[in-house]
Coordinates of C-alpha atoms in Angstrom, one line a residue:
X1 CA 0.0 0.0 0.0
X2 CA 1.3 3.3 -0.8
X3 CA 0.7 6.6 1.4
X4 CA 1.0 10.1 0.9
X5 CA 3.0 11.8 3.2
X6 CA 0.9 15.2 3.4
X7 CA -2.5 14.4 3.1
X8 CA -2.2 10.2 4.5
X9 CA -4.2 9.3 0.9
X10 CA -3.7 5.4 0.2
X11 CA -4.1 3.0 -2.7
X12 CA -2.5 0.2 -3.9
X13 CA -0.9 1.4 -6.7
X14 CA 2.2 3.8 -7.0
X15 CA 1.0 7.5 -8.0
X16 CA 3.7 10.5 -9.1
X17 CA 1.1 13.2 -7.8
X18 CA -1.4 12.5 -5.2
X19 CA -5.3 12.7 -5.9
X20 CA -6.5 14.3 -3.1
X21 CA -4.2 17.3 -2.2
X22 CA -1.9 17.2 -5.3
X23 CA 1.2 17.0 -4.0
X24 CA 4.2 15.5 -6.2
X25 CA 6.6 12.6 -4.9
X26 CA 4.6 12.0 -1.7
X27 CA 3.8 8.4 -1.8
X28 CA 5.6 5.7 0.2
X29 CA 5.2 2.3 0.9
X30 CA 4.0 0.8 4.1
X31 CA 2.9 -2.0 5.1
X32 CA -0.5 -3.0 6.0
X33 CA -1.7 -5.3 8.8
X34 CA -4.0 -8.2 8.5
X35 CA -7.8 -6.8 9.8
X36 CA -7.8 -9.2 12.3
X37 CA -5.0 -7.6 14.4
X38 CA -6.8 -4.2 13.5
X39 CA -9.8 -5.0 15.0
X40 CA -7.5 -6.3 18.1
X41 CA -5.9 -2.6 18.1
X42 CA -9.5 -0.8 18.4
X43 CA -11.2 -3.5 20.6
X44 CA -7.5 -3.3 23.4
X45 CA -8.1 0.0 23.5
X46 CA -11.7 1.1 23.0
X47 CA -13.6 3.5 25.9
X48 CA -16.7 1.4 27.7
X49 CA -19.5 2.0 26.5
X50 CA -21.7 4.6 27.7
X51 CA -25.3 5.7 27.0
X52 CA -25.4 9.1 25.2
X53 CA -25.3 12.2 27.1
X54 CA -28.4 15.1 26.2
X55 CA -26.2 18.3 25.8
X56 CA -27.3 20.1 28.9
X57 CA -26.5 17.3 31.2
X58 CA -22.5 17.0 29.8
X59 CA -20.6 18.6 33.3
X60 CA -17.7 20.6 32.4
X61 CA -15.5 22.5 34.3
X62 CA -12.3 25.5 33.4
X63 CA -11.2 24.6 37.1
X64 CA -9.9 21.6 36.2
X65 CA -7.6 23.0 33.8
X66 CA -3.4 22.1 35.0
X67 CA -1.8 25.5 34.9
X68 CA 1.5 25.1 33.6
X69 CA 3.5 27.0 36.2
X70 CA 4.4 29.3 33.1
X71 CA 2.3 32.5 32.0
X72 CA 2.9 32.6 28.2
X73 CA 2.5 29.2 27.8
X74 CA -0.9 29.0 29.9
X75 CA -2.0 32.0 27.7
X76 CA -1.2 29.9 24.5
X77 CA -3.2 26.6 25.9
X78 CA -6.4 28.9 26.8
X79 CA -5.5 28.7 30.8
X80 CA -3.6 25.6 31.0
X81 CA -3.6 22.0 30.3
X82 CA -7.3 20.0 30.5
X83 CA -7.2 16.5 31.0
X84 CA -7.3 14.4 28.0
X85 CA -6.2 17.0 26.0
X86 CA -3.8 15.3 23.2
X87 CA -1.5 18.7 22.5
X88 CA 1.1 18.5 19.5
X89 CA 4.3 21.0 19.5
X90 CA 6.2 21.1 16.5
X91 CA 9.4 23.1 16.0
X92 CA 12.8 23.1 14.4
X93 CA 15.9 21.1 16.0
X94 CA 17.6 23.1 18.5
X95 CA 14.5 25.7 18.9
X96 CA 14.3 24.9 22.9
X97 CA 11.2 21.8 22.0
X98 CA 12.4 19.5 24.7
X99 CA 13.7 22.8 27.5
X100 CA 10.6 23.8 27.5
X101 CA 8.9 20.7 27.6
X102 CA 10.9 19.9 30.6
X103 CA 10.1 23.3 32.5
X104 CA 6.8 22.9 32.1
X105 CA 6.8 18.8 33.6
X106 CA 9.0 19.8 36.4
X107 CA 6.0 23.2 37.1
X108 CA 3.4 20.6 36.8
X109 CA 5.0 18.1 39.0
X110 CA 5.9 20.3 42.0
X111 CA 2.1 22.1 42.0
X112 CA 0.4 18.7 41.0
X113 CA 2.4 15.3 41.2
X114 CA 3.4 12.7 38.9
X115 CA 4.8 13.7 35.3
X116 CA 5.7 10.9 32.8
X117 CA 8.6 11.8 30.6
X118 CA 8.6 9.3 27.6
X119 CA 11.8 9.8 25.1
X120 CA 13.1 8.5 22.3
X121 CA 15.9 10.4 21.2
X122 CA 17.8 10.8 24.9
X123 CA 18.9 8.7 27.5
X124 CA 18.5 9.9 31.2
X125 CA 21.5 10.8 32.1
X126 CA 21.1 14.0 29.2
X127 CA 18.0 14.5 30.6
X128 CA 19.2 15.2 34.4
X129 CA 21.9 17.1 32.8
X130 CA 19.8 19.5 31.0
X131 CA 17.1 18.9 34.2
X132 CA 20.3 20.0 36.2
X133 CA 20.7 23.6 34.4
X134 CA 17.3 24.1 34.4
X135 CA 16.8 23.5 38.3
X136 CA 14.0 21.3 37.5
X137 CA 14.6 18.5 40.7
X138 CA 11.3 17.2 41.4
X139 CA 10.8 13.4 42.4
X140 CA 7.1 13.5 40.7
X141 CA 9.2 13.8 37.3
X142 CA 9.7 10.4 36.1
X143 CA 12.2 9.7 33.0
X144 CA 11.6 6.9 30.7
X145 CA 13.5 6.2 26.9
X146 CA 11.6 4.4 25.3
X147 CA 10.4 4.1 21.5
X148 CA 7.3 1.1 21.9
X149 CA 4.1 2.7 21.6
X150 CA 2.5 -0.7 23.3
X151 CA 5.2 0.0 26.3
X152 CA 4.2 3.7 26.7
X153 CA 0.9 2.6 27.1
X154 CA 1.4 0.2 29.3
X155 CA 3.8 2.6 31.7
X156 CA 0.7 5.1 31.3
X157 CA -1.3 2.7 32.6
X158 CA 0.3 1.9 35.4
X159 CA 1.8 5.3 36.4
X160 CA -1.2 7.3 36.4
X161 CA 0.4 10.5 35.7
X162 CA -0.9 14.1 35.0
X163 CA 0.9 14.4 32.5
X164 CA 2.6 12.4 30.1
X165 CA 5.2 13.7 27.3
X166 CA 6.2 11.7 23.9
X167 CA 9.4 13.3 22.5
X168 CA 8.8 12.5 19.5
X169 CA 6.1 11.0 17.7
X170 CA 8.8 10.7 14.4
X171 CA 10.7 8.2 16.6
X172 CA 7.4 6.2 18.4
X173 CA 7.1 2.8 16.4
X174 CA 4.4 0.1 17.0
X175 CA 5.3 -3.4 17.0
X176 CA 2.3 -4.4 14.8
X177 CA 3.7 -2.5 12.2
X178 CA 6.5 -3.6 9.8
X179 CA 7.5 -0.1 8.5
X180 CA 10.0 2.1 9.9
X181 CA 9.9 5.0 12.6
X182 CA 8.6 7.9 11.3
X183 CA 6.7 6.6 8.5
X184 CA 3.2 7.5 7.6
X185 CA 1.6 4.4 8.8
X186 CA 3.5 4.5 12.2
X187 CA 2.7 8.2 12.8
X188 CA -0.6 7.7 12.5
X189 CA -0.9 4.5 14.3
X190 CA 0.8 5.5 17.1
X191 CA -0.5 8.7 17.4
X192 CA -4.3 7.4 17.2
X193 CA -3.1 4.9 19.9
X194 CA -2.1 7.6 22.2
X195 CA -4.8 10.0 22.2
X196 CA -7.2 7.5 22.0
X197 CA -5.4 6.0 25.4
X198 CA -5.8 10.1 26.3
X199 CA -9.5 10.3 26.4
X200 CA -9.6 7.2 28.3
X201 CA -7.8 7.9 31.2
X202 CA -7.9 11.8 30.7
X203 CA -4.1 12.0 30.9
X204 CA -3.1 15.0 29.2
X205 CA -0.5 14.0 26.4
X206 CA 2.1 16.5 25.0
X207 CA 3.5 14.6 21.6
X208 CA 6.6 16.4 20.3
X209 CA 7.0 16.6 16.5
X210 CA 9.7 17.1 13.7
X211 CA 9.1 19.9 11.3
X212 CA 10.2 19.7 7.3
X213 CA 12.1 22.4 5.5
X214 CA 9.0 24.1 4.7
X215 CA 8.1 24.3 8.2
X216 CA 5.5 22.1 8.4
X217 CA 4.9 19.1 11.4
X218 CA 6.3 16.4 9.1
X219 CA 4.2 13.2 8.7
X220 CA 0.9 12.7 7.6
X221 CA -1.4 15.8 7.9
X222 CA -4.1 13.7 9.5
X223 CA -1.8 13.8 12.7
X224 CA -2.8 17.7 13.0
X225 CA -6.3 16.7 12.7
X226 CA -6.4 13.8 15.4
X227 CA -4.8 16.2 18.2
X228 CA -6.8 18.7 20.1
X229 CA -4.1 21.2 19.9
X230 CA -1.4 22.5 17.8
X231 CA 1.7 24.8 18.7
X232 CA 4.6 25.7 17.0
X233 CA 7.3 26.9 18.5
X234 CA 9.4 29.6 16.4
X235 CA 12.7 31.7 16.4
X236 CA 15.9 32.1 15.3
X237 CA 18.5 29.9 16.4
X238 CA 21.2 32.7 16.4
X239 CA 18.9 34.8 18.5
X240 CA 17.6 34.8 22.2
X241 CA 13.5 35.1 21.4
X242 CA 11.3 32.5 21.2
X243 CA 7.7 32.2 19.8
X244 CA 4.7 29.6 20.9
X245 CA 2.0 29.9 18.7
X246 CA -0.7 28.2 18.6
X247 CA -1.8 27.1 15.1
X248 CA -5.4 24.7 16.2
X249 CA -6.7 25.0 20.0
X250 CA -10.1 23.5 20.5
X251 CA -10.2 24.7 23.7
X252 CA -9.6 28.5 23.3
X253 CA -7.9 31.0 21.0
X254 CA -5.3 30.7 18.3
X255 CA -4.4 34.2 18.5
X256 CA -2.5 34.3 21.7
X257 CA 1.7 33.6 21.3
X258 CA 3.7 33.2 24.3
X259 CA 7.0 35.3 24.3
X260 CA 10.6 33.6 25.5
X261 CA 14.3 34.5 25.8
X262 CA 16.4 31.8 25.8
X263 CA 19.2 32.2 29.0
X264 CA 21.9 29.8 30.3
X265 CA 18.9 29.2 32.8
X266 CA 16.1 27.8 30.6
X267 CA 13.7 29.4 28.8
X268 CA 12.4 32.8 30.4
X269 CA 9.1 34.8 30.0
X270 CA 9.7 38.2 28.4
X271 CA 8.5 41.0 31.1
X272 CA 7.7 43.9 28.9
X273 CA 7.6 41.9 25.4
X274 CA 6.3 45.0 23.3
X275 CA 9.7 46.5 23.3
X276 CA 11.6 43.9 22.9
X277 CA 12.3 43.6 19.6
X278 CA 12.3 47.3 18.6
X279 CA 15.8 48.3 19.4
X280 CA 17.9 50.9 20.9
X281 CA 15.5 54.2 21.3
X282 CA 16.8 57.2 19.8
X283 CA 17.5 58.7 16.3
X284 CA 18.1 56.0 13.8
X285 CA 20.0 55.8 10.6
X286 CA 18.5 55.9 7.1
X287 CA 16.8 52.6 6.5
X288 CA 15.4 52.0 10.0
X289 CA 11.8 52.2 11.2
X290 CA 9.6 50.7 14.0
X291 CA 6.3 49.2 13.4
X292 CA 3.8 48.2 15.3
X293 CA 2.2 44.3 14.7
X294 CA -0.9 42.4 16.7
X295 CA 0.7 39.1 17.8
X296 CA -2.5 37.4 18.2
X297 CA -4.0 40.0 20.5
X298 CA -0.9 41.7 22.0
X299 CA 0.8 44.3 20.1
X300 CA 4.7 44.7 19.9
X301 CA 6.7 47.1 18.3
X302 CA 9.2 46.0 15.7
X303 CA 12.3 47.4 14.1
X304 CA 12.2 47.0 10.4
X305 CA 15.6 47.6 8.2
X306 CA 15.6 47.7 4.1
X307 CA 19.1 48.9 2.6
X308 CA 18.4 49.9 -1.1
X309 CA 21.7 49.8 -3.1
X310 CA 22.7 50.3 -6.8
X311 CA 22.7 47.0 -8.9
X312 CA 25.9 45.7 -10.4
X313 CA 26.7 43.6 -13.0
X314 CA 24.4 41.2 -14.9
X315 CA 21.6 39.5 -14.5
X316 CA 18.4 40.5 -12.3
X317 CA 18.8 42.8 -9.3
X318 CA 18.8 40.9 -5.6
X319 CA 15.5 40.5 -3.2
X320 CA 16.7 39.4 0.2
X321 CA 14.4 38.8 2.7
X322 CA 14.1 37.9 6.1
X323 CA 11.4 38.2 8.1
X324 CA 9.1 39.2 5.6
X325 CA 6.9 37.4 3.1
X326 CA 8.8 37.7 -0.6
X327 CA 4.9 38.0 -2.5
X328 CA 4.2 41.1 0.0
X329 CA 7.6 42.9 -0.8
X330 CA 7.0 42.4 -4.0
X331 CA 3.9 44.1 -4.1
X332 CA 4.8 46.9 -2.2
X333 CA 8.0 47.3 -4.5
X334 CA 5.6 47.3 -7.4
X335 CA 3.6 49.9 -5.6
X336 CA 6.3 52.2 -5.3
X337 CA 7.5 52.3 -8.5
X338 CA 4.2 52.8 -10.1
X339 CA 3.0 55.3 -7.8
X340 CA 6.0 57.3 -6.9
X341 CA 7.6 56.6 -10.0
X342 CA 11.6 55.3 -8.1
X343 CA 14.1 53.4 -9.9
X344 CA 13.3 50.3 -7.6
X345 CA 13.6 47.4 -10.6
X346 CA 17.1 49.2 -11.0
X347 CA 18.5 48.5 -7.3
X348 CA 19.6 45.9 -5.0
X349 CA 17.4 45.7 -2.3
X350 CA 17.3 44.0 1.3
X351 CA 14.9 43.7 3.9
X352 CA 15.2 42.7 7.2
X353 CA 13.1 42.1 10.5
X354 CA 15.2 42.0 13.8
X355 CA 15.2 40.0 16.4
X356 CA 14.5 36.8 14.6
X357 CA 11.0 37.6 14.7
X358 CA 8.4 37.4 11.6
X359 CA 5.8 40.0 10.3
X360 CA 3.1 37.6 8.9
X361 CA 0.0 41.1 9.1
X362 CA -0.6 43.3 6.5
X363 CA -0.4 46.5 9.3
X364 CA 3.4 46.3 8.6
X365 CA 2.9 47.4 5.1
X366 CA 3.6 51.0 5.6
X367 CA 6.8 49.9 8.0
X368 CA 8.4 48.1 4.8
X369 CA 7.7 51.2 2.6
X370 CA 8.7 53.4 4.9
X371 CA 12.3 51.6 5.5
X372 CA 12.8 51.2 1.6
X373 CA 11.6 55.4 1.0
X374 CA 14.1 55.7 4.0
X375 CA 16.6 54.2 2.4
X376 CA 16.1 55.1 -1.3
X377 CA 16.6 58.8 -0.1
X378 CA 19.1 58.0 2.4
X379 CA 17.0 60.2 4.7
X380 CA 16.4 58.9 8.7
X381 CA 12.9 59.0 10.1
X382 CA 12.7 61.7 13.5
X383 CA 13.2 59.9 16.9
X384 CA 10.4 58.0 18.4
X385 CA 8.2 57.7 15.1
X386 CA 6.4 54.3 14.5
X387 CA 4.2 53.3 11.9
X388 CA 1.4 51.6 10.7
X389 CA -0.9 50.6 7.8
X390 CA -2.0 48.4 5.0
X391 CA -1.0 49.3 1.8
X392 CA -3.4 48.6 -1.4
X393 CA -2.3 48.4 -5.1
X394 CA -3.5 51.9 -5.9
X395 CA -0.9 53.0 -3.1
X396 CA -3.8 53.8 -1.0
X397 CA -2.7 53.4 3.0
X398 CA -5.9 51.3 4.4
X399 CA -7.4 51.2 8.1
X400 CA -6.2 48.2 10.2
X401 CA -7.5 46.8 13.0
X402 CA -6.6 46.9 17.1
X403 CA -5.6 50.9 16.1
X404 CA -5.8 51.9 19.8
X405 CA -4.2 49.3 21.1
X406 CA -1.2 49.7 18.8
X407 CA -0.7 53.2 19.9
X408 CA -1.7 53.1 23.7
X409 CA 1.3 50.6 23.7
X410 CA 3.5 52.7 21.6
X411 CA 2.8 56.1 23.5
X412 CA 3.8 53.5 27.3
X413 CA 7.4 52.7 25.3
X414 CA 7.8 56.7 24.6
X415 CA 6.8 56.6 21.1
X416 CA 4.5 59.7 20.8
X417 CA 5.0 60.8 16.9
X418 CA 4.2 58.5 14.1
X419 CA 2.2 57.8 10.5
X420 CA -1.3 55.7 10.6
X421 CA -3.9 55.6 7.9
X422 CA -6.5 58.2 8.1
X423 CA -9.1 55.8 8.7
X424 CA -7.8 55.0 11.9
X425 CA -7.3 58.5 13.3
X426 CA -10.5 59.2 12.6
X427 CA -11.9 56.3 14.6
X428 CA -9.6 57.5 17.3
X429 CA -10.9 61.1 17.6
X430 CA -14.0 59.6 17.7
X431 CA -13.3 58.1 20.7
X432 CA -11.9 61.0 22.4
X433 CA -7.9 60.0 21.9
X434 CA -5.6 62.7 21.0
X435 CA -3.7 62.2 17.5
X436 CA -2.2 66.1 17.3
X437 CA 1.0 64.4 17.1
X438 CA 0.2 62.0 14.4
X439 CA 0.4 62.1 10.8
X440 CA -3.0 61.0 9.3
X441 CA -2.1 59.1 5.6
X442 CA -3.9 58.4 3.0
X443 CA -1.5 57.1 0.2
X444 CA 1.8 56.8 0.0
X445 CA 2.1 59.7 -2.1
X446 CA 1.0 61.8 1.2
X447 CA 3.9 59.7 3.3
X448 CA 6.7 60.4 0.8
X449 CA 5.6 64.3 0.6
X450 CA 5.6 64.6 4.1
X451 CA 8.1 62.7 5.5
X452 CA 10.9 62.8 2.8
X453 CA 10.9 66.3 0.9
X454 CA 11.8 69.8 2.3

């Protein structure tokens, strides 16, 4: 039988370009178990049955909720972990997966009890090291390597634990299977055995996952479906900040991210985390601008960079990103040029976000724009300026949401002078907040008058 990696489409015959979610070079081979043994699988581990519930009479309760012992990561989870909850955290190697995995069973072990730590990728003694730099001594943690899915279970079982962690699910093999760790078949598997086990025994069940180059929780996508929740946790590697967002909660919001700097120590919440990724204060050089984003629904201000040089030699002029989506630079590029009639297509040009963070909202339009006109003109923005705003094709500078938010934050951090679309000031003196000390925009015709010619 033949799989598709992505999607977890199967048929029996070889396919170049799956059928269901048309992805090329997806299929591989696994092998499939008699029915008889299937049938085994579901009836071992199938909930009693129970008369259906009306509705009304289902009891539920937010107090029974494990807080995690961590702020930003109970914000992420809605208020902490609920029992059964079958919670998947994805995230590249070396991002901090397993540190803060680790913080948050030694939190939930002091405050509750047992912990069950299941791994597959270290031996103890590497986890008491890292446990050791981390100060995370309780005796409710419990450490177990191990790689049998049927074993897990069974220590499950027996432990009773609040909460039991997989790391990973890529390394998790069932013995009923014949294929290899980490293929589709044994993803799956073993990840239907677990949370089904979950919502038998409401043991909360944390199962750690590899990500692809694309940045995607590799294995089937199914696995994303079966789990209750889905985090990811982000940053750069060669930077301190760390990112949990969560991408699928069933049990609160997916626009909360939890903010974490990365210290000899462990993983530490970020105390003021709107500033921290805007810089040094001050006047800045040509180039450099701060924006302000929503991060689900708290608002940070960001330094943005663009460097805009002459093009030599052959070929096509460079676009270097980082933190920044390519198909929005390009736009606003093409905007420019059309509108304000620059050279851009002639000219090198670079864009950076600092702090290894990402802009993924269309609010940081007028940011990027602003950093390239910076740039272009070799002119630097005044001190304590941020700015906001969605640009459209026309060049027009378009309302944004969370518009009072962004600049009660940026007025706390000193920031009292800035650009935001006009649509959005005039909301704001509608409500009675000052903007004397704003520009109001409506194009980027308006911004480059203003902010760039005598």
């Amino acid at each position: 039988m033949y799989a598709c990696t992505s999607c977890g489409h199967q048929q029996s015959k070889w396919f170049g370009r799956c059928p269901q979610c048309n992805e090329w070079n997806t299929a591989a081979e696994e092998t499939v178990r008699p029915a008889t043994i299937r049938d085994q699988a579901v009836r071992s581990t199938a909930a009693r049955r129970e008369e259906p519930l009306s509705l009304p009479d289902i009891a539920i309760s937010d107090a029974a909720r494990y807080s995690c012992g961590i702020t930003e990561v109970n914000r992420v989870l809605g208020g902490g972990i609920l029992p059964g909850a079958a919670i998947l955290l994805g995230g590249e190697p070396g991002i901090g997966k397993s540190t803060l995995l680790l913080q948050v069973a030694d939190k939930i072990a002091q405050e509750y009890g047992r912990v069950l730590y299941l791994s597959g990728e270290e031996s103890p003694a590497q986890i008491k090291l890292r446990a050791q730099r981390l100060q995370a001594c309780s005796a409710e943690l419990f450490i177990k390597p191990e790689t049998l899915v049927d074993e897990m279970i069974a220590w499950i079982r027996s432990l009773h634990p609040y909460l039991a962690i997989v790391d990973s699910i890529q390394t998790t093999v069932w013995s009923e299977l014949g294929s290899a760790p980490g293929s589709v078949g044994q993803v799956r598997d073993c990840a239907a055995l677990l949370i089904r086990l979950a919502k038998e025994t409401d043991t909360p069940i944390i199962l750690v996952g590899h990500v692809t180059k694309e940045g995607n929780i590799a294995g089937p996508r199914i696995l994303e479906h079966l789990v209750d929740v889905v985090l990811y946790f982000e940053g750069d590697r060669h930077q301190n900040y760390r990112l949990l967002r969560g991408a699928k909660n069933r049990f609160g919001s997916t626009y909360e991210i939890g903010i974490f700097e990365m210290t000899s120590a462990g993983l530490q919440e970020v105390p003021n985390p709107a500033g921290a990724f805007a810089g040094a204060g001050g006047r800045r050089p040509a180039g450099s601008v701060v924006t302000v984003t929503l991060e689900g629904n708290r608002p940070l201000l960001i330094e943005v960079q663009a460097l805009v040089a002459p093009f030599h030699g052959y070929g096509f002029p460079r676009r270097t990103v980082t933190g920044v989506d390519g198909n929005r630079l390009a736009m606003i590029l093409a905007v420019l040029e059309k509108r304000l009639h620059l050279p851009l297509g002639a000219r090198d040009i670079f864009v950076n976000v600092t702090g290894g963070i990402s802009i993924d909202e269309p609010a940081g339009d007028l940011g990027i724009a602003t950093a390239i006109l910076s740039s272009f003109f070799d002119i630097p923005l005044p001190p304590q300026y941020i700015l906001f705003g969605e640009i459209g094709l026309s060049g027009e500078v378009r309302a944004v949401r969370g518009s009072e938010q962004r600049l009660a934050e940026a007025r706390q951090l000193g920031y009292h002078h800035g650009v935001i679309p006009e649509g959005n000031a005039r909301e704001l003196i509608r409500q009675g907040i000052p903007v004397e000390t704003i520009i109001q925009a409506r194009s980027v015709e308006e911004v480059k008058t203003t902010l760039f010619e005598p």
